[in-house]
Short mmCIF file of C-alpha atoms in Angstrom, two decimals:
data_model
loop_
_atom_site.label_atom_id
_atom_site.label_comp_id
_atom_site.label_asym_id
_atom_site.label_seq_id
_atom_site.Cartn_x
_atom_site.Cartn_y
_atom_site.Cartn_z
CA UNK A 14 15.44 28.29 21.77
CA UNK A 15 14.87 29.78 18.60
CA UNK A 16 12.64 28.22 15.45
CA UNK A 17 14.36 28.05 12.75
CA UNK A 18 13.38 29.53 9.35
CA UNK A 19 13.89 27.87 6.84
CA UNK A 20 12.00 29.28 4.12
CA UNK A 21 14.74 30.47 2.15
CA UNK A 22 15.79 27.47 1.31
CA UNK A 23 13.32 24.96 1.38
CA UNK A 24 12.63 25.25 -2.00
CA UNK A 25 16.21 24.16 -3.35
CA UNK A 26 16.31 20.99 -2.02
CA UNK A 27 15.85 18.03 -3.66
CA UNK A 28 12.83 16.36 -3.50
CA UNK A 29 12.62 13.28 -0.62
CA UNK A 30 9.85 11.24 -1.72
CA UNK A 31 11.67 9.77 -4.96
CA UNK A 32 14.16 7.87 -5.25
CA UNK A 33 15.88 5.56 -8.04
CA UNK A 34 18.55 2.91 -7.76
CA UNK A 35 21.19 3.62 -10.08
CA UNK A 36 23.72 0.87 -10.94
CA UNK A 37 26.28 0.60 -13.40
CA UNK A 38 26.07 -3.26 -15.93
CA UNK A 39 27.89 -4.66 -13.83
CA UNK A 40 25.72 -4.50 -10.51
CA UNK A 41 22.88 -5.44 -12.35
CA UNK A 42 24.11 -8.38 -13.92
CA UNK A 43 25.57 -9.51 -10.76
CA UNK A 44 22.21 -8.69 -8.74
CA UNK A 45 20.80 -11.10 -11.50
CA UNK A 46 23.16 -13.80 -10.51
CA UNK A 47 23.08 -13.70 -6.82
CA UNK A 48 19.62 -12.72 -6.89
CA UNK A 49 18.10 -15.45 -8.15
CA UNK A 50 19.85 -17.38 -5.56
CA UNK A 51 19.78 -15.49 -2.83
CA UNK A 52 16.15 -14.15 -2.78
CA UNK A 53 14.33 -17.43 -2.40
CA UNK A 54 16.60 -19.07 -0.02
CA UNK A 55 16.54 -15.36 2.45
CA UNK A 56 12.99 -14.92 2.24
CA UNK A 57 12.71 -18.82 2.99
CA UNK A 58 14.44 -18.30 5.84
CA UNK A 59 12.95 -14.99 7.27
CA UNK A 60 9.52 -16.52 6.62
CA UNK A 61 10.85 -19.60 8.66
CA UNK A 62 11.68 -17.04 11.03
CA UNK A 63 7.74 -15.38 11.25
CA UNK A 64 6.62 -18.42 11.26
CA UNK A 65 7.80 -19.18 14.81
CA UNK A 66 7.81 -16.18 16.65
CA UNK A 67 3.78 -15.90 15.50
CA UNK A 68 2.35 -18.15 17.95
CA UNK A 69 4.85 -17.69 20.42
CA UNK A 70 4.09 -13.76 20.48
CA UNK A 71 0.49 -14.22 21.04
CA UNK A 72 1.39 -16.36 24.73
CA UNK A 73 2.81 -13.08 26.08
CA UNK A 74 -0.61 -12.12 26.72
CA UNK A 75 -2.85 -15.13 26.33
CA UNK A 76 -5.17 -15.00 29.24
CA UNK A 77 -4.81 -11.96 31.17
CA UNK A 78 -7.62 -9.60 31.21
CA UNK A 79 -8.40 -6.51 30.55
CA UNK A 80 -7.05 -4.60 33.31
CA UNK A 81 -3.64 -6.77 33.08
CA UNK A 82 -3.19 -5.99 29.41
CA UNK A 83 -3.33 -2.22 29.71
CA UNK A 84 -0.54 -2.98 32.55
CA UNK A 85 3.15 -3.29 30.62
CA UNK A 86 4.93 -7.11 31.31
CA UNK A 87 8.10 -6.35 32.46
CA UNK A 88 8.03 -8.82 34.99
CA UNK A 89 8.06 -13.57 35.27
CA UNK A 90 8.53 -16.10 32.71
CA UNK A 91 6.93 -14.02 30.37
CA UNK A 92 9.12 -11.45 30.15
CA UNK A 93 12.73 -13.90 31.14
CA UNK A 94 11.41 -16.92 28.61
CA UNK A 95 9.34 -14.79 25.77
CA UNK A 96 10.95 -12.11 25.62
CA UNK A 97 14.63 -13.11 24.54
CA UNK A 98 13.18 -15.63 21.67
CA UNK A 99 11.64 -13.06 19.78
CA UNK A 100 14.62 -11.11 20.63
CA UNK A 101 16.51 -13.58 19.18
CA UNK A 102 13.90 -14.51 16.23
CA UNK A 103 13.89 -10.88 15.30
CA UNK A 104 17.37 -9.94 14.90
CA UNK A 105 18.04 -13.69 12.71
CA UNK A 106 15.38 -12.77 11.13
CA UNK A 107 17.29 -9.09 9.15
CA UNK A 108 20.14 -11.40 9.72
CA UNK A 109 19.21 -13.49 6.59
CA UNK A 110 18.14 -10.95 5.12
CA UNK A 111 22.06 -10.42 5.17
CA UNK A 112 22.13 -7.38 8.12
CA UNK A 113 25.12 -9.12 9.12
CA UNK A 114 26.49 -6.96 11.30
CA UNK A 115 24.91 -4.03 12.88
CA UNK A 116 27.41 -1.50 14.02
CA UNK A 117 26.63 0.29 17.53
CA UNK A 118 28.13 3.91 17.73
CA UNK A 119 27.26 5.37 21.09
CA UNK A 120 25.21 4.59 24.06
CA UNK A 121 21.55 3.65 24.33
CA UNK A 122 20.00 6.14 27.23
CA UNK A 123 17.98 4.10 29.50
CA UNK A 124 14.23 4.88 29.71
CA UNK A 125 14.06 6.90 32.84
CA UNK A 126 16.62 9.15 30.63
CA UNK A 127 14.95 9.12 27.51
CA UNK A 128 11.70 7.52 27.90
CA UNK A 129 11.89 7.66 24.06
CA UNK A 130 13.92 7.23 21.02
CA UNK A 131 13.44 9.20 18.03
CA UNK A 132 14.58 7.46 14.99
CA UNK A 133 16.14 8.87 11.46
CA UNK A 134 15.86 9.29 8.54
CA UNK A 135 13.48 6.63 8.26
CA UNK A 136 13.93 4.79 5.37
CA UNK A 137 12.58 1.43 4.47
CA UNK A 138 9.99 -1.27 6.10
CA UNK A 139 13.38 -2.51 6.72
CA UNK A 140 14.60 0.17 9.38
CA UNK A 141 12.51 -1.99 11.73
CA UNK A 142 15.94 -3.91 12.10
CA UNK A 143 16.62 -1.05 15.00
CA UNK A 144 13.84 -2.77 17.11
CA UNK A 145 16.47 -5.54 18.22
CA UNK A 146 18.99 -3.24 18.89
CA UNK A 147 17.08 -0.72 21.24
CA UNK A 148 15.23 -4.66 22.67
CA UNK A 149 12.15 -4.61 20.91
CA UNK A 150 10.77 -1.03 21.98
CA UNK A 151 7.05 -0.80 21.82
CA UNK A 152 6.18 1.17 18.53
CA UNK A 153 2.64 2.96 17.14
CA UNK A 154 1.27 1.84 14.07
CA UNK A 155 -1.85 1.58 12.61
CA UNK A 156 -4.74 -0.15 13.97
CA UNK A 157 -5.03 -2.27 10.31
CA UNK A 158 -2.11 -3.82 11.28
CA UNK A 159 -3.94 -5.50 13.82
CA UNK A 160 -5.56 -7.97 11.21
CA UNK A 161 -2.20 -8.98 9.20
CA UNK A 162 -1.50 -11.83 9.90
CA UNK A 163 2.15 -12.35 12.10
CA UNK A 164 1.98 -8.37 12.07
CA UNK A 165 -0.79 -8.29 14.48
CA UNK A 166 1.00 -10.97 17.07
CA UNK A 167 3.97 -8.83 16.72
CA UNK A 168 2.12 -5.58 17.84
CA UNK A 169 0.45 -7.84 20.39
CA UNK A 170 3.92 -8.57 21.64
CA UNK A 171 4.87 -5.36 21.54
CA UNK A 172 1.89 -3.94 23.62
CA UNK A 173 2.19 -1.28 20.91
CA UNK A 174 0.07 2.01 20.67
CA UNK A 175 -2.34 1.48 17.75
CA UNK A 176 -4.22 4.20 16.17
CA UNK A 177 -6.83 4.18 13.60
CA UNK A 178 -5.61 7.46 11.73
CA UNK A 179 -9.43 7.27 10.26
CA UNK A 180 -10.38 7.93 13.21
CA UNK A 181 -10.49 11.09 15.44
CA UNK A 182 -11.24 9.72 18.61
CA UNK A 183 -9.06 7.21 17.71
CA UNK A 184 -5.75 9.45 17.19
CA UNK A 185 -7.43 11.13 20.03
CA UNK A 186 -6.91 8.27 22.58
CA UNK A 187 -3.90 7.72 21.08
CA UNK A 188 -2.00 10.78 21.71
CA UNK A 189 -3.81 10.59 25.75
CA UNK A 190 -2.01 6.78 25.57
CA UNK A 191 1.37 7.99 24.61
CA UNK A 192 1.72 10.43 26.95
CA UNK A 193 1.26 8.55 29.66
CA UNK A 194 3.14 6.28 28.96
CA UNK A 195 6.33 8.33 28.08
CA UNK A 196 5.23 10.44 31.30
CA UNK A 197 4.61 7.41 33.61
CA UNK A 198 8.39 7.14 34.85
CA UNK A 199 10.15 4.36 33.24
CA UNK A 200 6.75 1.81 34.44
CA UNK A 201 6.34 1.14 30.74
CA UNK A 202 9.43 0.31 28.86
CA UNK A 203 10.92 3.13 25.79
CA UNK A 204 9.14 3.75 22.66
CA UNK A 205 10.45 4.23 19.63
CA UNK A 206 9.47 6.08 17.05
CA UNK A 207 10.41 7.41 13.01
CA UNK A 208 8.45 11.04 13.95
CA UNK A 209 9.41 11.80 10.22
CA UNK A 210 5.97 10.12 9.57
CA UNK A 211 7.49 8.12 6.07
CA UNK A 212 10.35 7.19 3.93
CA UNK A 213 12.14 9.78 2.77
CA UNK A 214 15.58 9.39 0.12
CA UNK A 215 17.71 10.44 3.10
CA UNK A 216 18.92 13.60 0.87
CA UNK A 217 17.17 15.89 3.74
CA UNK A 218 15.27 15.08 6.69
CA UNK A 219 11.39 16.57 6.02
CA UNK A 220 9.32 18.01 9.42
CA UNK A 221 9.24 15.72 12.58
CA UNK A 222 5.31 15.50 13.22
CA UNK A 223 5.40 16.40 17.42
CA UNK A 224 3.47 12.74 18.55
CA UNK A 225 7.08 11.95 20.32
CA UNK A 226 7.34 15.49 21.85
CA UNK A 227 4.12 15.74 23.22
CA UNK A 228 4.74 15.00 26.35
CA UNK A 229 7.67 17.06 26.81
CA UNK A 230 10.07 14.26 28.02
CA UNK A 231 13.77 13.69 27.42
CA UNK A 232 13.84 12.31 24.05
CA UNK A 233 17.35 10.48 22.71
CA UNK A 234 17.87 11.31 18.49
CA UNK A 235 18.85 7.92 16.91
CA UNK A 236 20.70 7.96 13.36
CA UNK A 237 20.14 5.58 11.26
CA UNK A 238 23.21 4.72 8.86
CA UNK A 239 23.94 2.29 5.40
CA UNK A 240 27.30 2.69 4.33
CA UNK A 241 26.85 0.93 1.14
CA UNK A 242 28.05 1.35 -2.24
CA UNK A 243 24.22 0.78 -4.14
CA UNK A 244 21.77 2.48 -1.53
CA UNK A 245 19.38 -0.41 -2.17
CA UNK A 246 17.41 0.09 1.35
CA UNK A 247 14.69 2.98 -0.31
CA UNK A 248 11.53 3.17 -1.06
CA UNK A 249 9.48 5.92 -0.80
CA UNK A 250 6.54 8.16 -2.53
CA UNK A 251 7.82 7.64 -6.21
CA UNK A 252 10.90 5.61 -8.14
CA UNK A 253 12.04 1.89 -6.78
CA UNK A 254 9.12 -0.23 -5.05
CA UNK A 255 8.99 -1.99 -2.05
CA UNK A 256 9.58 -5.09 -3.56
CA UNK A 257 12.26 -3.56 -5.44
CA UNK A 258 14.43 -2.71 -2.41
CA UNK A 259 13.73 -6.07 -0.85
CA UNK A 260 14.96 -8.02 -4.10
CA UNK A 261 18.53 -5.51 -4.70
CA UNK A 262 18.95 -6.03 -0.87
CA UNK A 263 18.41 -9.57 -0.52
CA UNK A 264 20.92 -9.75 -4.24
CA UNK A 265 24.08 -7.85 -1.93
CA UNK A 266 26.02 -10.45 -0.12
CA UNK A 267 26.14 -8.28 2.92
CA UNK A 268 24.40 -4.42 3.90
CA UNK A 269 25.78 -2.33 5.95
CA UNK A 270 24.55 -0.52 8.89
CA UNK A 271 24.78 1.50 11.55
CA UNK A 272 22.67 2.56 14.34
CA UNK A 273 23.50 6.17 16.34
CA UNK A 274 23.13 6.99 19.55
CA UNK A 275 22.85 10.45 19.59
CA UNK A 276 23.21 12.62 24.13
CA UNK A 277 19.66 13.29 25.16
CA UNK A 278 18.31 15.93 24.44
CA UNK A 279 16.84 17.28 27.10
CA UNK A 280 13.74 20.60 26.63
CA UNK A 281 13.75 23.82 28.23
CA UNK A 282 10.63 24.97 29.44
CA UNK A 283 9.53 26.91 25.84
CA UNK A 284 9.57 23.14 24.43
CA UNK A 285 7.80 21.45 26.32
CA UNK A 286 5.17 24.10 26.03
CA UNK A 287 5.46 23.93 22.30
CA UNK A 288 5.52 20.30 20.66
CA UNK A 289 6.19 21.81 16.84
CA UNK A 290 8.70 24.08 18.63
CA UNK A 291 10.68 21.08 20.16
CA UNK A 292 9.59 18.56 17.30
CA UNK A 293 11.72 21.91 15.12
CA UNK A 294 14.71 21.68 17.84
CA UNK A 295 15.13 17.74 17.01
CA UNK A 296 15.06 17.79 13.74
CA UNK A 297 17.91 20.62 13.03
CA UNK A 298 20.06 18.19 16.11
CA UNK A 299 19.94 15.31 14.57
CA UNK A 300 20.29 16.81 11.01
CA UNK A 301 23.09 18.38 11.52
CA UNK A 302 24.95 14.84 12.66
CA UNK A 303 23.63 13.48 9.20
CA UNK A 304 25.27 16.78 7.38
CA UNK A 305 22.07 17.11 5.77
CA UNK A 306 19.44 19.38 5.72
CA UNK A 307 16.52 20.25 7.89
CA UNK A 308 13.22 21.17 5.65
CA UNK A 309 9.62 22.18 5.70
CA UNK A 310 8.62 19.21 3.55
CA UNK A 311 6.33 16.71 4.50
CA UNK A 312 3.77 14.00 3.38
CA UNK A 313 0.10 15.65 3.22
CA UNK A 314 -1.81 11.92 2.37
CA UNK A 315 -1.00 10.86 -0.56
CA UNK A 316 1.32 14.16 -1.26
CA UNK A 317 4.35 15.92 -0.47
CA UNK A 318 4.55 18.77 -0.09
CA UNK A 319 6.66 21.69 1.84
CA UNK A 320 5.17 24.40 4.56
CA UNK A 321 5.75 28.56 3.44
CA UNK A 322 3.28 30.67 5.29
CA UNK A 323 0.89 28.58 6.88
CA UNK A 324 0.36 27.17 3.02
CA UNK A 325 0.95 23.24 1.74
CA UNK A 326 3.29 23.83 -1.70
CA UNK A 327 2.84 20.28 -3.94
CA UNK A 328 6.01 19.18 -4.16
CA UNK A 329 4.48 17.43 -7.34
CA UNK A 330 1.65 19.05 -8.72
CA UNK A 331 -1.70 17.18 -9.67
CA UNK A 332 -1.96 19.07 -12.50
CA UNK A 333 1.36 18.01 -13.73
CA UNK A 334 0.08 14.28 -13.34
CA UNK A 335 -3.31 14.99 -15.21
CA UNK A 336 -1.19 16.17 -18.53
CA UNK A 337 0.79 13.76 -18.66
CA UNK A 338 -2.31 11.04 -18.01
CA UNK A 339 -4.06 13.47 -21.23
CA UNK A 340 -1.31 13.37 -23.07
CA UNK A 341 -0.83 9.41 -22.92
CA UNK A 342 -4.48 9.17 -23.32
CA UNK A 343 -4.00 10.57 -26.86
CA UNK A 344 -5.32 14.28 -26.32
CA UNK A 345 -2.97 16.82 -27.45
CA UNK A 346 -3.43 20.76 -27.13
CA UNK A 347 -6.84 21.64 -29.40
CA UNK A 348 -8.48 18.73 -27.22
CA UNK A 349 -6.87 19.79 -23.91
CA UNK A 350 -8.25 23.60 -24.90
CA UNK A 351 -11.46 22.39 -25.03
CA UNK A 352 -11.63 20.67 -22.06
CA UNK A 353 -10.36 23.19 -20.26
CA UNK A 354 -13.55 25.54 -21.70
CA UNK A 355 -15.93 22.59 -20.72
CA UNK A 356 -14.52 22.51 -17.22
CA UNK A 357 -15.30 26.39 -16.71
CA UNK A 358 -17.99 26.76 -18.78
CA UNK A 359 -20.02 24.26 -16.78
CA UNK A 360 -18.54 26.21 -13.49
CA UNK A 361 -19.86 29.72 -14.48
CA UNK A 362 -22.53 28.89 -15.96
CA UNK A 363 -24.36 25.80 -14.69
CA UNK A 364 -22.37 26.88 -11.64
CA UNK A 365 -21.29 22.65 -11.05
CA UNK A 366 -18.42 22.14 -9.35
CA UNK A 367 -18.21 18.93 -8.29
CA UNK A 368 -17.72 15.55 -10.92
CA UNK A 369 -17.70 12.62 -10.62
CA UNK A 370 -15.42 9.89 -12.74
CA UNK A 371 -18.09 9.59 -15.20
CA UNK A 372 -18.82 13.16 -15.26
CA UNK A 373 -14.82 13.81 -16.43
CA UNK A 374 -15.51 11.20 -18.87
CA UNK A 375 -17.01 13.76 -21.81
CA UNK A 376 -15.85 16.52 -19.93
CA UNK A 377 -12.28 15.43 -20.51
CA UNK A 378 -12.77 14.21 -23.97
CA UNK A 379 -11.65 10.47 -22.88
CA UNK A 380 -12.33 6.99 -23.87
CA UNK A 381 -10.87 5.34 -21.04
CA UNK A 382 -12.80 5.40 -17.45
CA UNK A 383 -9.59 4.39 -15.91
CA UNK A 384 -7.50 7.19 -16.57
CA UNK A 385 -10.76 9.70 -15.77
CA UNK A 386 -10.68 7.73 -11.76
CA UNK A 387 -6.70 8.37 -11.62
CA UNK A 388 -6.90 11.73 -12.25
CA UNK A 389 -10.06 11.78 -9.96
CA UNK A 390 -8.16 9.93 -7.33
CA UNK A 391 -4.82 13.19 -7.96
CA UNK A 392 -7.52 15.82 -6.32
CA UNK A 393 -10.18 13.47 -4.30
CA UNK A 394 -9.35 11.06 -1.93
CA UNK A 395 -13.35 10.08 -2.90
CA UNK A 396 -15.08 9.01 -6.19
CA UNK A 397 -16.00 12.86 -7.09
CA UNK A 398 -13.42 16.20 -7.54
CA UNK A 399 -14.13 19.82 -7.91
CA UNK A 400 -13.34 21.36 -10.78
CA UNK A 401 -12.78 24.45 -9.73
CA UNK A 402 -10.27 22.99 -8.28
CA UNK A 403 -8.66 20.84 -11.30
CA UNK A 404 -9.30 23.66 -13.39
CA UNK A 405 -7.27 26.34 -11.73
CA UNK A 406 -4.64 23.57 -10.94
CA UNK A 407 -3.61 23.52 -14.11
CA UNK A 408 -4.09 26.87 -14.58
CA UNK A 409 -2.01 27.91 -12.08
CA UNK A 410 1.37 25.17 -12.75
CA UNK A 411 0.94 26.18 -16.71
CA UNK A 412 -0.35 29.32 -16.86
CA UNK A 413 2.63 31.49 -15.61
CA UNK A 414 2.19 34.73 -17.44
CA UNK A 415 -1.13 35.44 -16.68
CA UNK A 416 -0.65 35.17 -13.00
CA UNK A 417 -3.46 38.30 -12.48
CA UNK A 418 -6.58 36.45 -15.31
CA UNK A 419 -5.73 33.39 -12.72
CA UNK A 420 -6.18 35.33 -9.55
CA UNK A 421 -9.13 37.00 -10.91
CA UNK A 422 -11.19 34.00 -12.40
CA UNK A 423 -10.31 32.26 -8.85
CA UNK A 424 -12.07 35.23 -7.29
CA UNK A 425 -14.46 34.95 -9.69
CA UNK A 426 -14.79 31.12 -8.27
CA UNK A 427 -14.86 31.35 -5.00
CA UNK A 428 -17.43 34.49 -4.75
CA UNK A 429 -20.17 33.09 -4.51
CA UNK A 430 -22.64 35.77 -3.84
CA UNK A 431 -21.11 38.31 -5.74
CA UNK A 432 -20.42 40.12 -3.04
CA UNK A 433 -16.37 41.37 -4.03
CA UNK A 434 -15.14 40.10 -0.65
CA UNK A 435 -14.06 36.26 0.30
CA UNK A 436 -15.08 34.54 3.76
CA UNK A 437 -12.06 32.48 5.45
CA UNK A 438 -13.53 29.67 4.05
CA UNK A 439 -13.02 30.51 0.57
CA UNK A 440 -10.05 32.03 1.07
CA UNK A 441 -8.58 28.68 1.72
CA UNK A 442 -10.90 26.69 -0.74
CA UNK A 443 -9.55 29.18 -3.28
CA UNK A 444 -5.80 28.41 -1.92
CA UNK A 445 -6.35 24.52 -1.94
CA UNK A 446 -7.45 24.88 -5.87
CA UNK A 447 -4.36 27.40 -6.84
CA UNK A 448 -2.57 24.92 -5.24
CA UNK A 449 -4.00 22.31 -6.07
CA UNK A 450 -4.12 20.46 -2.28
CA UNK A 451 -6.23 20.91 0.41
CA UNK A 452 -4.97 24.19 2.48
CA UNK A 453 -6.68 23.46 5.98
CA UNK A 454 -3.94 26.29 7.74
CA UNK A 455 -4.70 29.30 5.96
CA UNK A 456 -4.98 31.71 8.87
CA UNK A 457 -1.98 33.62 9.10
CA UNK A 458 -2.97 34.15 5.34
CA UNK A 459 -7.00 35.68 5.92
CA UNK A 460 -5.23 37.44 9.25
CA UNK A 461 -2.34 39.25 6.46
CA UNK A 462 -5.94 39.53 4.11
CA UNK A 463 -8.20 41.06 6.41
CA UNK A 464 -6.30 44.66 8.26
CA UNK A 465 -8.39 46.26 5.82
CA UNK A 466 -11.28 44.29 6.09
CA UNK A 467 -13.52 41.64 4.60
CA UNK A 468 -11.27 40.53 2.05
CA UNK A 469 -11.73 41.68 -2.01
CA UNK A 470 -9.67 40.37 -4.32
CA UNK A 471 -8.02 43.99 -4.20
CA UNK A 472 -6.38 42.60 -0.91
CA UNK A 473 -5.07 38.99 -2.71
CA UNK A 474 -3.68 40.33 -5.12
CA UNK A 475 -1.61 42.65 -3.15
CA UNK A 476 -0.75 40.46 -0.31
CA UNK A 477 0.21 37.78 -2.65
CA UNK A 478 2.67 40.08 -4.65
CA UNK A 479 4.05 42.34 -2.19
CA UNK A 480 4.16 40.43 1.16
CA UNK A 481 7.34 38.78 1.84
CA UNK A 482 6.20 35.36 2.02
CA UNK A 483 3.79 34.96 -0.34
CA UNK A 484 5.50 37.10 -3.06
CA UNK A 485 8.21 34.10 -2.93
CA UNK A 486 5.08 32.13 -3.49
CA UNK A 487 4.42 33.80 -6.58
CA UNK A 488 7.48 34.08 -8.13
CA UNK A 489 8.91 30.06 -6.90
CA UNK A 490 5.41 27.98 -7.42
CA UNK A 491 3.79 30.18 -10.49
CA UNK A 492 5.91 30.73 -12.14
CA UNK A 493 8.83 28.25 -12.46
CA UNK A 494 11.89 28.51 -14.34
CA UNK A 495 12.22 26.51 -17.56
CA UNK A 496 8.16 26.44 -18.29
CA UNK A 497 7.47 25.87 -21.60
CA UNK A 498 4.48 27.51 -23.01
CA UNK A 499 2.51 24.99 -24.61
CA UNK A 500 -1.23 25.49 -24.60
CA UNK A 501 -3.07 29.04 -26.11
CA UNK A 502 -5.49 31.39 -24.76
CA UNK A 503 -8.88 29.60 -23.66
CA UNK A 504 -11.90 31.81 -23.84
CA UNK A 505 -13.91 31.58 -21.20
CA UNK A 506 -17.15 33.06 -19.65
CA UNK A 507 -17.38 35.63 -17.13
CA UNK A 508 -20.22 36.17 -14.94
CA UNK A 509 -21.51 39.12 -13.40
CA UNK A 510 -19.51 40.87 -9.60
CA UNK A 511 -18.69 43.21 -9.10
CA UNK A 512 -15.90 46.02 -9.66
CA UNK A 513 -12.70 44.60 -7.36
CA UNK A 514 -10.24 45.87 -9.69
CA UNK A 515 -11.02 49.28 -7.40
CA UNK A 516 -7.57 49.99 -5.98
CA UNK A 517 -5.39 47.51 -8.08
CA UNK A 518 -1.95 49.60 -8.48
CA UNK A 519 -1.87 51.39 -11.11
CA UNK A 520 1.68 50.08 -13.13
CA UNK A 521 -0.90 47.05 -13.15
CA UNK A 522 -3.93 47.73 -13.02
CA UNK A 523 -4.34 48.88 -17.25
CA UNK A 524 -2.74 45.58 -17.86
CA UNK A 525 -5.19 43.64 -15.61
CA UNK A 526 -8.02 45.13 -16.90
CA UNK A 527 -6.93 44.99 -20.71
CA UNK A 528 -6.32 41.06 -19.58
CA UNK A 529 -9.74 40.95 -18.20
CA UNK A 530 -11.78 42.69 -20.64
CA UNK A 531 -12.72 39.88 -23.40
CA UNK A 532 -12.70 37.90 -20.67
CA UNK A 533 -9.66 35.53 -21.92
CA UNK A 534 -7.60 33.14 -19.64
CA UNK A 535 -4.15 32.14 -20.79
CA UNK A 536 -3.80 29.06 -19.69
CA UNK A 537 -0.40 27.48 -21.04
CA UNK A 538 1.07 23.97 -20.14
CA UNK A 539 4.89 22.55 -19.21
CA UNK A 540 6.57 19.69 -21.28
CA UNK A 541 6.71 16.61 -18.31
CA UNK A 542 10.12 15.72 -17.72
#
């Protein structure tokens, strides 16, 4: 089977990581009335179910040795007595939440036919209602959840595969454990996975992670439908919160749900050898059955992105949120202009690229340290940010009319030795700075840049403006339609470098030299949507 080319249409789809609950005034009023009555009753009944399950779940592995815990509990009183009780209480919990009836379409394959069930689209934590319908299939969970009361006991009962995502060794062990279970020829129960890896608004299927497909065994796709007038279930990266989703769901008299089992998907040898191809093709089958597009959107850390030529393009560039926060803090055009000048001056004259939250306060002209901390968090997972990335990502989003100057500035900042060329690491860092998100797979771009030797500024400009894939990146990402310039040119100081303009196309070279001769870079802004 051929890998599906999604580069032509991915950017045309709405952001799947945003969900805003839309309700009429009558629906809101009815929700307030019913919610004030139903919400406390339903939450109380669900809490009772979980409190009863807690000690019962602990009994399943109580008294067993480590070797016995490493084997599936398939027989004996721990199976025939405890499993039906946990199953009944799990189904009762969702019944009390308003899921009175779960409609089932198709036939669930046995564990020998399909060792893994791939469920999509993933909407919220309420999707776990599929577990009772699959006879409590085993799951994969974060190891941190093991310490949560009740949840930890239920994961132990489920004999779930636990993984610490921050620990590479833990991830490696989890992969080995998953493959071992899926290739056990029915010795272990079926595994249930949400291959999207995060929740979406259901308008498209985002790129599947390869975990469910690593073992190369048959997979049964499972679709979740919520055919309701008011879509209360979804909880995404941005928009409706999990508490709002729970409140509005409990405020409904009942909530409809359909679990649909598709035919078992048996992989070809090519798909067995390539888990990513296998995942893409199953995604395509499920998207077709749902009547929605299959996209390359993915959540990388806390950043929603889409893929293009191995690059990760943030759907919500951090520069936009940065500008919004600066505006809320009272900074207008002159103050933002001065802040950008201070950033580039520090980068170029002092060559001090790293800044912590306390550094950002005076650099950005802020009076609120909390705002500086929020901005720092947009660009980095720790308490330090690379000023080159902050400056260039803002210029990339808001400076669409001066891409050549922007690229020259980026090349200058990342050509640390002033040699007129970039290493593979520098190319990765430079693109990460321009796009506002770390880039971990720039090998394809670097190969294209290195065809004539070590990449120069000329090579970078040529590839980004003429190569079909990266030309699309420039037209879509750096020249977004509707951008309105609200910041004037910002003078910056250039440090000495070699002549990297030699060999530029003649029709572009004169304009490029004219724009950079006075060391000026235009930084434009875009009104916050």
